[in-house]
PDB file of C-alpha atoms in Angstrom:
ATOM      1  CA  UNK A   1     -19.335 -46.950 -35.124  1.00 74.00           C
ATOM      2  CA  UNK A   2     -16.552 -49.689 -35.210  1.00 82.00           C
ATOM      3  CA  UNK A   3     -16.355 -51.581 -38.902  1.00 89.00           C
ATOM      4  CA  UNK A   4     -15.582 -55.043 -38.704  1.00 92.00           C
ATOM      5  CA  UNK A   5     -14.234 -57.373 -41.532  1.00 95.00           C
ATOM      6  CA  UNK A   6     -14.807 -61.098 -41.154  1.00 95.00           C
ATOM      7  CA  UNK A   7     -13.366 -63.607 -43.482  1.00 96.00           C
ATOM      8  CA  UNK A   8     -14.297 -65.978 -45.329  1.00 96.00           C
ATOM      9  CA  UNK A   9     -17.726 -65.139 -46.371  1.00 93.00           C
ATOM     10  CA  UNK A  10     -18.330 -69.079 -46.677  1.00 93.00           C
ATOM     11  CA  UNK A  11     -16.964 -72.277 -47.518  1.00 96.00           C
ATOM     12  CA  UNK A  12     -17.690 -75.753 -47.865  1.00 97.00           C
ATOM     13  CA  UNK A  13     -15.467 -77.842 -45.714  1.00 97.00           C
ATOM     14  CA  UNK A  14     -14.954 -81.954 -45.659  1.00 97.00           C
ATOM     15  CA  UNK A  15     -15.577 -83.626 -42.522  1.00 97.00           C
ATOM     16  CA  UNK A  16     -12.427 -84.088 -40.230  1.00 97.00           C
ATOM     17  CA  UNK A  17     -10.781 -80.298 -41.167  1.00 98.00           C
ATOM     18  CA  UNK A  18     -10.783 -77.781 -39.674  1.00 98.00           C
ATOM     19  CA  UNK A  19     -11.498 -73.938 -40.594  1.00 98.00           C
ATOM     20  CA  UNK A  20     -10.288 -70.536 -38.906  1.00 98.00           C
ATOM     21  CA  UNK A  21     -12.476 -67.777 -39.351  1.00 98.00           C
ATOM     22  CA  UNK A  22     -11.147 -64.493 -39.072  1.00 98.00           C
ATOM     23  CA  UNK A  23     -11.916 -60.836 -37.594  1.00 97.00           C
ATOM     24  CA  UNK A  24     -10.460 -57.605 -37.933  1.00 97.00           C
ATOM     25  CA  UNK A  25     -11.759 -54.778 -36.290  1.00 95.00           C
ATOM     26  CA  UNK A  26     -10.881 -51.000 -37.448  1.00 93.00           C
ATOM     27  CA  UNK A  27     -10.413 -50.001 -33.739  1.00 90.00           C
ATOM     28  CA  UNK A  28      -9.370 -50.807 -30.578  1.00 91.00           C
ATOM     29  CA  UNK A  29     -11.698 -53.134 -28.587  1.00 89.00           C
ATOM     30  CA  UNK A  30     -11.512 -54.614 -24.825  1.00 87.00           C
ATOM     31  CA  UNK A  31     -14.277 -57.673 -25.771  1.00 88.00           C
ATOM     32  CA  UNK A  32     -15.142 -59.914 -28.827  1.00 93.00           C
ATOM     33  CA  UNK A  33     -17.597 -62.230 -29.139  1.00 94.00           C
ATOM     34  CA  UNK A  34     -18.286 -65.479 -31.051  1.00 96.00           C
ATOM     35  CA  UNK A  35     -21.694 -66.571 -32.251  1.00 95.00           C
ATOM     36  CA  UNK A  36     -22.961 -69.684 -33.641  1.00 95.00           C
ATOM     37  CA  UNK A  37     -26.282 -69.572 -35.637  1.00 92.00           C
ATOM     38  CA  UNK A  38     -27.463 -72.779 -36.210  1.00 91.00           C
ATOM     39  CA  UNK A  39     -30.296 -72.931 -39.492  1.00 87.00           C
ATOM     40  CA  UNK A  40     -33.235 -71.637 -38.721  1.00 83.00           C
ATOM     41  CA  UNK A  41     -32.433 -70.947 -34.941  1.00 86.00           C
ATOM     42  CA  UNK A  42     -31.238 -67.658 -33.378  1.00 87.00           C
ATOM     43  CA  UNK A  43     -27.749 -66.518 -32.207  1.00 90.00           C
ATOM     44  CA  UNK A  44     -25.725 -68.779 -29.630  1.00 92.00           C
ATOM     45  CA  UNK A  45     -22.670 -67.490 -27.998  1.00 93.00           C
ATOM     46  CA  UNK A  46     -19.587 -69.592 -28.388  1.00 96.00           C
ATOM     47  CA  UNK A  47     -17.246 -67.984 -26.260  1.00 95.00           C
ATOM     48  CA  UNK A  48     -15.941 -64.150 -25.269  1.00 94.00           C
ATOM     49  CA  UNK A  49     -12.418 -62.917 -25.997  1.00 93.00           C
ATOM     50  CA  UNK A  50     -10.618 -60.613 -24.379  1.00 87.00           C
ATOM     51  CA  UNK A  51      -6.815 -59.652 -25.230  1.00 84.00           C
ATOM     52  CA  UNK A  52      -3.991 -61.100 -23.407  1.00 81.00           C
ATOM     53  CA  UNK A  53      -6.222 -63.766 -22.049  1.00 83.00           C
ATOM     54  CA  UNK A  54      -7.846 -67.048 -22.376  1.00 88.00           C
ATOM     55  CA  UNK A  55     -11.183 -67.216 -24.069  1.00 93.00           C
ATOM     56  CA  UNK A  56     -14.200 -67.785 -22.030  1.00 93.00           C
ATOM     57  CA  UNK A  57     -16.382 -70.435 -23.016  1.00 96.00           C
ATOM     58  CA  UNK A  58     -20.106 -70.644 -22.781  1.00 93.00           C
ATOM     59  CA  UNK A  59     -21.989 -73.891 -21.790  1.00 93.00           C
ATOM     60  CA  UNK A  60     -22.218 -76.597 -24.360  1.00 94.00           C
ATOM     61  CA  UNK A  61     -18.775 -74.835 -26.207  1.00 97.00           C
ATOM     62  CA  UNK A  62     -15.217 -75.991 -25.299  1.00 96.00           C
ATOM     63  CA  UNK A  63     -11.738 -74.964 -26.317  1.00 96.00           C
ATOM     64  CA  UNK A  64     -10.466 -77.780 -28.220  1.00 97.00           C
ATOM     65  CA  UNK A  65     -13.353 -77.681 -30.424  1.00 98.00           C
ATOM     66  CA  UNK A  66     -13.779 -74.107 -30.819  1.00 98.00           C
ATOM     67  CA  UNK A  67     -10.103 -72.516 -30.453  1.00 97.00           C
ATOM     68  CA  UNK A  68      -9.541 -68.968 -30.166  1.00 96.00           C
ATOM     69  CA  UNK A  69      -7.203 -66.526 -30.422  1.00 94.00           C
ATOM     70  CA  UNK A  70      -7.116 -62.708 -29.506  1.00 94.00           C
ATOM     71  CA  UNK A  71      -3.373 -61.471 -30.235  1.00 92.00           C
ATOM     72  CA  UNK A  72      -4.322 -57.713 -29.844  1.00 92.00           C
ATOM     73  CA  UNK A  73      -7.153 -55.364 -29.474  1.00 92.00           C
ATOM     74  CA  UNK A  74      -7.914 -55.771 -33.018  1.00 94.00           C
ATOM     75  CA  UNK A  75      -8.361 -58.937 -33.945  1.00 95.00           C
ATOM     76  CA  UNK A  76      -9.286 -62.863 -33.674  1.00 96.00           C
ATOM     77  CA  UNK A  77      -9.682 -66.083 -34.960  1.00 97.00           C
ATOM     78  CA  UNK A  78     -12.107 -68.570 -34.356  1.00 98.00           C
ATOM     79  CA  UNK A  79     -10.956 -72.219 -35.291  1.00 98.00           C
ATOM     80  CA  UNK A  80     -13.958 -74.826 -35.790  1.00 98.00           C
ATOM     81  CA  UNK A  81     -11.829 -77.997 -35.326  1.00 98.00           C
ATOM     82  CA  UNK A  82     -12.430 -81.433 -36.572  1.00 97.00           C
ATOM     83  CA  UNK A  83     -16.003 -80.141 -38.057  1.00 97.00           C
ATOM     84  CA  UNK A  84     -18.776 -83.136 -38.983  1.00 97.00           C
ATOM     85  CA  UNK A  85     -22.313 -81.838 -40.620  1.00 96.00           C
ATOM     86  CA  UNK A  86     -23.492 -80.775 -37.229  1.00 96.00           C
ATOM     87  CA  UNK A  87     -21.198 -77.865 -37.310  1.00 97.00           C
ATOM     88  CA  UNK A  88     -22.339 -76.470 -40.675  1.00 96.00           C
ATOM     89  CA  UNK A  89     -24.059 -73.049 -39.440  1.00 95.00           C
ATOM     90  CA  UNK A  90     -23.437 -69.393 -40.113  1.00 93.00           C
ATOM     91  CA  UNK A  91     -20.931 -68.164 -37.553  1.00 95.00           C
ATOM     92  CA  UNK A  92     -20.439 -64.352 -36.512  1.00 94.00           C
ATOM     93  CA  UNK A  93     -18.247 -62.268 -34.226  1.00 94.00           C
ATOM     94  CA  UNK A  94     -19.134 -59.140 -32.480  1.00 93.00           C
ATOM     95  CA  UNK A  95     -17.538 -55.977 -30.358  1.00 91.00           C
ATOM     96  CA  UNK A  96     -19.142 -53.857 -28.169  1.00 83.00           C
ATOM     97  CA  UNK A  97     -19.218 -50.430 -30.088  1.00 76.00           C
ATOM     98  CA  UNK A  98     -17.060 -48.137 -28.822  1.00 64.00           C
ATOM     99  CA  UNK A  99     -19.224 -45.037 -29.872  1.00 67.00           C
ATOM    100  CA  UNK A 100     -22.116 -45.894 -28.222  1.00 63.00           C
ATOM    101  CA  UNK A 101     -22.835 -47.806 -24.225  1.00 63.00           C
ATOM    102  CA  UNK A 102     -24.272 -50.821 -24.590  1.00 65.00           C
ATOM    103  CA  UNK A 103     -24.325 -51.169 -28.693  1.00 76.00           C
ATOM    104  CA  UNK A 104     -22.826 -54.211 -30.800  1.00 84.00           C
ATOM    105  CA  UNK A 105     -21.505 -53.991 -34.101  1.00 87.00           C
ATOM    106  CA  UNK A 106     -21.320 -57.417 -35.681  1.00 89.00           C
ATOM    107  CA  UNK A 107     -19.191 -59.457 -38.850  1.00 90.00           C
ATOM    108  CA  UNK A 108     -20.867 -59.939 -41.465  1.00 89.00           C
ATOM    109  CA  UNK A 109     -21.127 -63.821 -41.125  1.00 92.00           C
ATOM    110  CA  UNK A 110     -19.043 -66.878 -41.989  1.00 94.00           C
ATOM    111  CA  UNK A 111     -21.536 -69.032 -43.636  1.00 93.00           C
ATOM    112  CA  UNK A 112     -19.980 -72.802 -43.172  1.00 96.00           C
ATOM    113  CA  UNK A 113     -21.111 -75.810 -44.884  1.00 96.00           C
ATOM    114  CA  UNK A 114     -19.764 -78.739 -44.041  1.00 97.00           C
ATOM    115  CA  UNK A 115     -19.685 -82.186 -46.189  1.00 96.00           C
TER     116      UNK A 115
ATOM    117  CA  UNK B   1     -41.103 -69.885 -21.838  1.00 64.00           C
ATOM    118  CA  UNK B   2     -38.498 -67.606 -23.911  1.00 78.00           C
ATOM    119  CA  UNK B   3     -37.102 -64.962 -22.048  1.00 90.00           C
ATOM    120  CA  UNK B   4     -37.687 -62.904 -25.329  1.00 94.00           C
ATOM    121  CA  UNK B   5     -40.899 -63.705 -27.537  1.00 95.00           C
ATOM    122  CA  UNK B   6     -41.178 -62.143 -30.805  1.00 96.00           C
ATOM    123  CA  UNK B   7     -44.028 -62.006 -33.032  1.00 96.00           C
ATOM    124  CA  UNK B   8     -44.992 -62.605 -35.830  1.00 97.00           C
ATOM    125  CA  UNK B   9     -42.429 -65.273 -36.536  1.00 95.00           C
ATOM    126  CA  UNK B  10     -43.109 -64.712 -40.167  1.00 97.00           C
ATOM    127  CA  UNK B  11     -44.541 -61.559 -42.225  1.00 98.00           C
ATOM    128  CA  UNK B  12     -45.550 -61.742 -45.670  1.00 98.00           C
ATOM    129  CA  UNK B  13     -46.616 -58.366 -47.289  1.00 98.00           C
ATOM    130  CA  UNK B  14     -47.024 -55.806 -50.408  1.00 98.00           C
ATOM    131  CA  UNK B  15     -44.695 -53.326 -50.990  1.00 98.00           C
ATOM    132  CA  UNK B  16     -45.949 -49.282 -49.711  1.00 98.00           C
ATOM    133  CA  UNK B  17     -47.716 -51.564 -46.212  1.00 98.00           C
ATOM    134  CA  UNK B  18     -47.071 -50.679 -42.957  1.00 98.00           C
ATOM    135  CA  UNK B  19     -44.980 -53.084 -41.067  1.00 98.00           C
ATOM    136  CA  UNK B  20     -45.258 -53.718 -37.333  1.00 98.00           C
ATOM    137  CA  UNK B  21     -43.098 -56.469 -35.674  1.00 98.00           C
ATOM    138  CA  UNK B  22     -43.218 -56.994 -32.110  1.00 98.00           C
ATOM    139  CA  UNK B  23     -41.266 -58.011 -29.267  1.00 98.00           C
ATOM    140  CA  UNK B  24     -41.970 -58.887 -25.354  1.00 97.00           C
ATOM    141  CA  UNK B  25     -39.570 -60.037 -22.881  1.00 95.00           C
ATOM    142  CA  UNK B  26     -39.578 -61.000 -19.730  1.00 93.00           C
ATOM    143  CA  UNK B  27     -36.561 -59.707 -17.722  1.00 86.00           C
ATOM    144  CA  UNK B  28     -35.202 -56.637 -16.567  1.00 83.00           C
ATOM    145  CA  UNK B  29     -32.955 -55.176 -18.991  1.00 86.00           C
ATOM    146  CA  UNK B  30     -30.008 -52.772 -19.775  1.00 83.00           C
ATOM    147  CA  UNK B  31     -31.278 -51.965 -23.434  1.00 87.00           C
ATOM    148  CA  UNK B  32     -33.327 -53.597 -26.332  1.00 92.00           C
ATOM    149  CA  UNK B  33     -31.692 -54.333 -29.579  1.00 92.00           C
ATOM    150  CA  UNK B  34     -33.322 -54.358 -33.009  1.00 94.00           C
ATOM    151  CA  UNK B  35     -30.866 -55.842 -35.654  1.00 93.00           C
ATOM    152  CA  UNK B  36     -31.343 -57.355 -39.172  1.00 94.00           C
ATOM    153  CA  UNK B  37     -30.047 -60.075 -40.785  1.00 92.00           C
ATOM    154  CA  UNK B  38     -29.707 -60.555 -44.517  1.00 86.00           C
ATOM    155  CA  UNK B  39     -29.856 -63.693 -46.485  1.00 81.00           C
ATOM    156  CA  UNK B  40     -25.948 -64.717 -46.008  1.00 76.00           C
ATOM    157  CA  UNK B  41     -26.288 -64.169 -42.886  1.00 77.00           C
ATOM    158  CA  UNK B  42     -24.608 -60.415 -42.040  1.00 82.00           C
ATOM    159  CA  UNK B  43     -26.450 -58.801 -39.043  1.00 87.00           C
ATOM    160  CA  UNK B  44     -26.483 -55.090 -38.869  1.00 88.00           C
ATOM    161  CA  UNK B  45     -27.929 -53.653 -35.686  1.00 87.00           C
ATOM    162  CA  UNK B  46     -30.535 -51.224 -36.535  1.00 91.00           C
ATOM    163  CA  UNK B  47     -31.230 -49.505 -33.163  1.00 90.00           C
ATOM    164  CA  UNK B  48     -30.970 -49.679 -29.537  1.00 89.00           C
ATOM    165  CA  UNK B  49     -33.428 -48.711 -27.054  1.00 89.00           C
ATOM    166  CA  UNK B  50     -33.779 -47.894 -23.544  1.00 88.00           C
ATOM    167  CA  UNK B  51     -36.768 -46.255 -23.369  1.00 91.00           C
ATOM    168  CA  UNK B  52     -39.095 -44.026 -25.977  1.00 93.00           C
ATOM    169  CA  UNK B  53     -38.665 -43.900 -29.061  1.00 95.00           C
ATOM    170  CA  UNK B  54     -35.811 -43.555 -32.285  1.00 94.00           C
ATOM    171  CA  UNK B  55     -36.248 -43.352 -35.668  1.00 95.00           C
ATOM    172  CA  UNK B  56     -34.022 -43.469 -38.953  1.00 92.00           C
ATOM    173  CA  UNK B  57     -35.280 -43.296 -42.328  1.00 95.00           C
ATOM    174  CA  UNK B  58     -38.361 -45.287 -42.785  1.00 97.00           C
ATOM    175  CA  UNK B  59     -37.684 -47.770 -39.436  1.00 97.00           C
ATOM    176  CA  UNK B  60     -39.027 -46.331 -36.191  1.00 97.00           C
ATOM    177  CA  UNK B  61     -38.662 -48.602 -32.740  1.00 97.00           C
ATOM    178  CA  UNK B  62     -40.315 -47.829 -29.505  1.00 97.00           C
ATOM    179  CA  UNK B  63     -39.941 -49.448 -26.380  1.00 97.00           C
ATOM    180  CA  UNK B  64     -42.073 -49.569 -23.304  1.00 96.00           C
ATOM    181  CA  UNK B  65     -40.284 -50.685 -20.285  1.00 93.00           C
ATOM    182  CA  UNK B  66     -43.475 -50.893 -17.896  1.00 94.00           C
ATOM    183  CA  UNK B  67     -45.146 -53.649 -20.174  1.00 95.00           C
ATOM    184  CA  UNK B  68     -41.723 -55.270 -21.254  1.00 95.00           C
ATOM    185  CA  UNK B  69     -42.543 -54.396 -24.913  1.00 97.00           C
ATOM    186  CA  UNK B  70     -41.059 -53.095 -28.132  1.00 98.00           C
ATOM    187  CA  UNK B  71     -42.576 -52.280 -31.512  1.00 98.00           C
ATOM    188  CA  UNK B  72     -40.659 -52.501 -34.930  1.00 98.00           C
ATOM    189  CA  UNK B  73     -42.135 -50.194 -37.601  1.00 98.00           C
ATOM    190  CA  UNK B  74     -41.011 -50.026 -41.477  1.00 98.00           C
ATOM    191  CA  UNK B  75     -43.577 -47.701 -43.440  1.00 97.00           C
ATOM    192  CA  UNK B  76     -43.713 -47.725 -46.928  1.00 97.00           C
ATOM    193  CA  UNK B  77     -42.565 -51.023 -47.116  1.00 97.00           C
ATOM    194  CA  UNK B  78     -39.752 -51.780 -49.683  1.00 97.00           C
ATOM    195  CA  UNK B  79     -38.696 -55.496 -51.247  1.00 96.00           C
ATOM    196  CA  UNK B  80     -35.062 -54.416 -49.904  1.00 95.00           C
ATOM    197  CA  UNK B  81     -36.681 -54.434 -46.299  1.00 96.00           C
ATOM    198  CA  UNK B  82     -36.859 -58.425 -47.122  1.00 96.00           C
ATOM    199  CA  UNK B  83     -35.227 -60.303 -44.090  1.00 96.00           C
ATOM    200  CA  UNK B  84     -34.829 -61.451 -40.686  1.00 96.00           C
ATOM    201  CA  UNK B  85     -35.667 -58.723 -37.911  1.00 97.00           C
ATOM    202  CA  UNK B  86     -34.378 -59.682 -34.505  1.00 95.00           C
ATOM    203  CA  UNK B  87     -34.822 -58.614 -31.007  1.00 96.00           C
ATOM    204  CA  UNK B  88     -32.281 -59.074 -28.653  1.00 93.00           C
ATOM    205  CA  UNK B  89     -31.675 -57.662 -24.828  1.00 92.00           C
ATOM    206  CA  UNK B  90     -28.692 -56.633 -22.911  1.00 86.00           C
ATOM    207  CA  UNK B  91     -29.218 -57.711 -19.267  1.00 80.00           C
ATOM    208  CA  UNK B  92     -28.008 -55.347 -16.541  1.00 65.00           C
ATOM    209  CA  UNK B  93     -25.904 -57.729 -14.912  1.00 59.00           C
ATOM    210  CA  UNK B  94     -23.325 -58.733 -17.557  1.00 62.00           C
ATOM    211  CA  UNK B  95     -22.535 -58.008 -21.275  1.00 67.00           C
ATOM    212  CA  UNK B  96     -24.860 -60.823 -22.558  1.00 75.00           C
ATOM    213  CA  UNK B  97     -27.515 -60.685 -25.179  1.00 85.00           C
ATOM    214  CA  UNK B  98     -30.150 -62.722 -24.628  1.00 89.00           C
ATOM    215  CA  UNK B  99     -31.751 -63.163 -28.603  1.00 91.00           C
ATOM    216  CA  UNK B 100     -35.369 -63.148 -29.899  1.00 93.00           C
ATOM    217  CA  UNK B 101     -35.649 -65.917 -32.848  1.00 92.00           C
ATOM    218  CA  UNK B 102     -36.275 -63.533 -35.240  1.00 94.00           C
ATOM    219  CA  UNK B 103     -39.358 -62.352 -37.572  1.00 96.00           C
ATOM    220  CA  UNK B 104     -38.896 -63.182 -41.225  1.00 96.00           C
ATOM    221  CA  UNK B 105     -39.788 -60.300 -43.239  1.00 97.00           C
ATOM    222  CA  UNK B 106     -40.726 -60.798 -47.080  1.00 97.00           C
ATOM    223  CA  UNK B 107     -42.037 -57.845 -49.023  1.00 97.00           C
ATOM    224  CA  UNK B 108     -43.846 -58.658 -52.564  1.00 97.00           C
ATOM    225  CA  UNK B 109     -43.568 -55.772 -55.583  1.00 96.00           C
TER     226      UNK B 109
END
């Protein structure tokens, strides 16, 4: 199944910056996804990312908080912009496997305090 | 009500017990995830279901679409099993997940 590598791991950011999270998958994939998890609540998606296009954002989520980028089939970036405590939450990205219909594989988390 | 209910929402046990975590839902659906999610926060998806039943190692899932329920089962429980299981479904219409809120897991030597 599809490894993916999602950086950083966590960090503590001040209030008013801004932190881009990254992705890299080791093969080609048509979708990505962004998820927010906020503490102690389950997974909410941000937005979907397909190459060569804009990002589509989910209810609640909008660009020029939550830039993305997808330059190629391999990778993105999720920017959380302007962050305040609210946005302190663990924040993943996911591709549909390619091995197998219907499966995810996801990153192994950005955990994001911020201060 | 949540489209997907899990139960229990938290599991305290021994190490060697049998664990059972459940999982109902309430739409029709494409296939049924069972994932895990560690401490920092990592998810690794465990299996994914459509009907029957799949087992690897000491995890075995089952899913019965009639009643719109799926089973979790870890035997001989291990302290490493410690963390969140979550049950999440993929809806026939579009690529969505629609997510359980999880069953903490916490296994005692």
């Amino acid at each position: 199944s599809a490894v993916i590598s999602q950086k950083p791991s966590r960090d503590i950011c001040q209030r008013g910056t801004s932190l881009t999270i990254q992705c890299q998958v080791d093969s080609q994939v048509t979708m990505m996804f962004w998820y927010r998890q906020q503490p102690g609540q389950s997974l909410t998606l941000i937005a979907t990312a397909n190459q060569g296009s804009e990002a589509t954002y989910e209810s609640g989520f909008v660009i020029d908080k939550f830039p993305i980028s997808r330059p190629n089939l391999t990778f993105s970036t999720l920017t959380v912009s302007n962050m305040s405590p609210e946005d302190s939450s663990i924040y993943l990205c996911s591709v549909e496997d390619p091995a197998f219909s219907g499966g995810y594989t996801f990153g192994s988390g950005t955990r994001l305090t911020v201060v | 009500k949540n489209e997907v209910e899990q139960s229990p929402q938290n599991l305290t046990a021994q190490e060697g017990e049998f664990i059972t975590i459940n999982c109902s839902y309430s739409v029709g659906i494409s296939a049924l995830h069972w994932l895990q999610q560690h401490p920092g926060g990592g998810i690794v998806s465990l299996f994914m279901l459509s009907s029957g039943k799949k087992k690897h190692g000491r995890l075995i899932a089952t899913i019965n679409i009639q009643e719109k329920h799926s089973s979790l089962h870890i035997t001989a429980s291990h302290p490493r099993d410690s963390a969140v299981y979550i049950c999440a479904v993929g809806v026939d219409s579009n690529y969505q997940l629609i997510w359980g809120a999880g069953t903490k897991l916490i296994i005692k030597p």
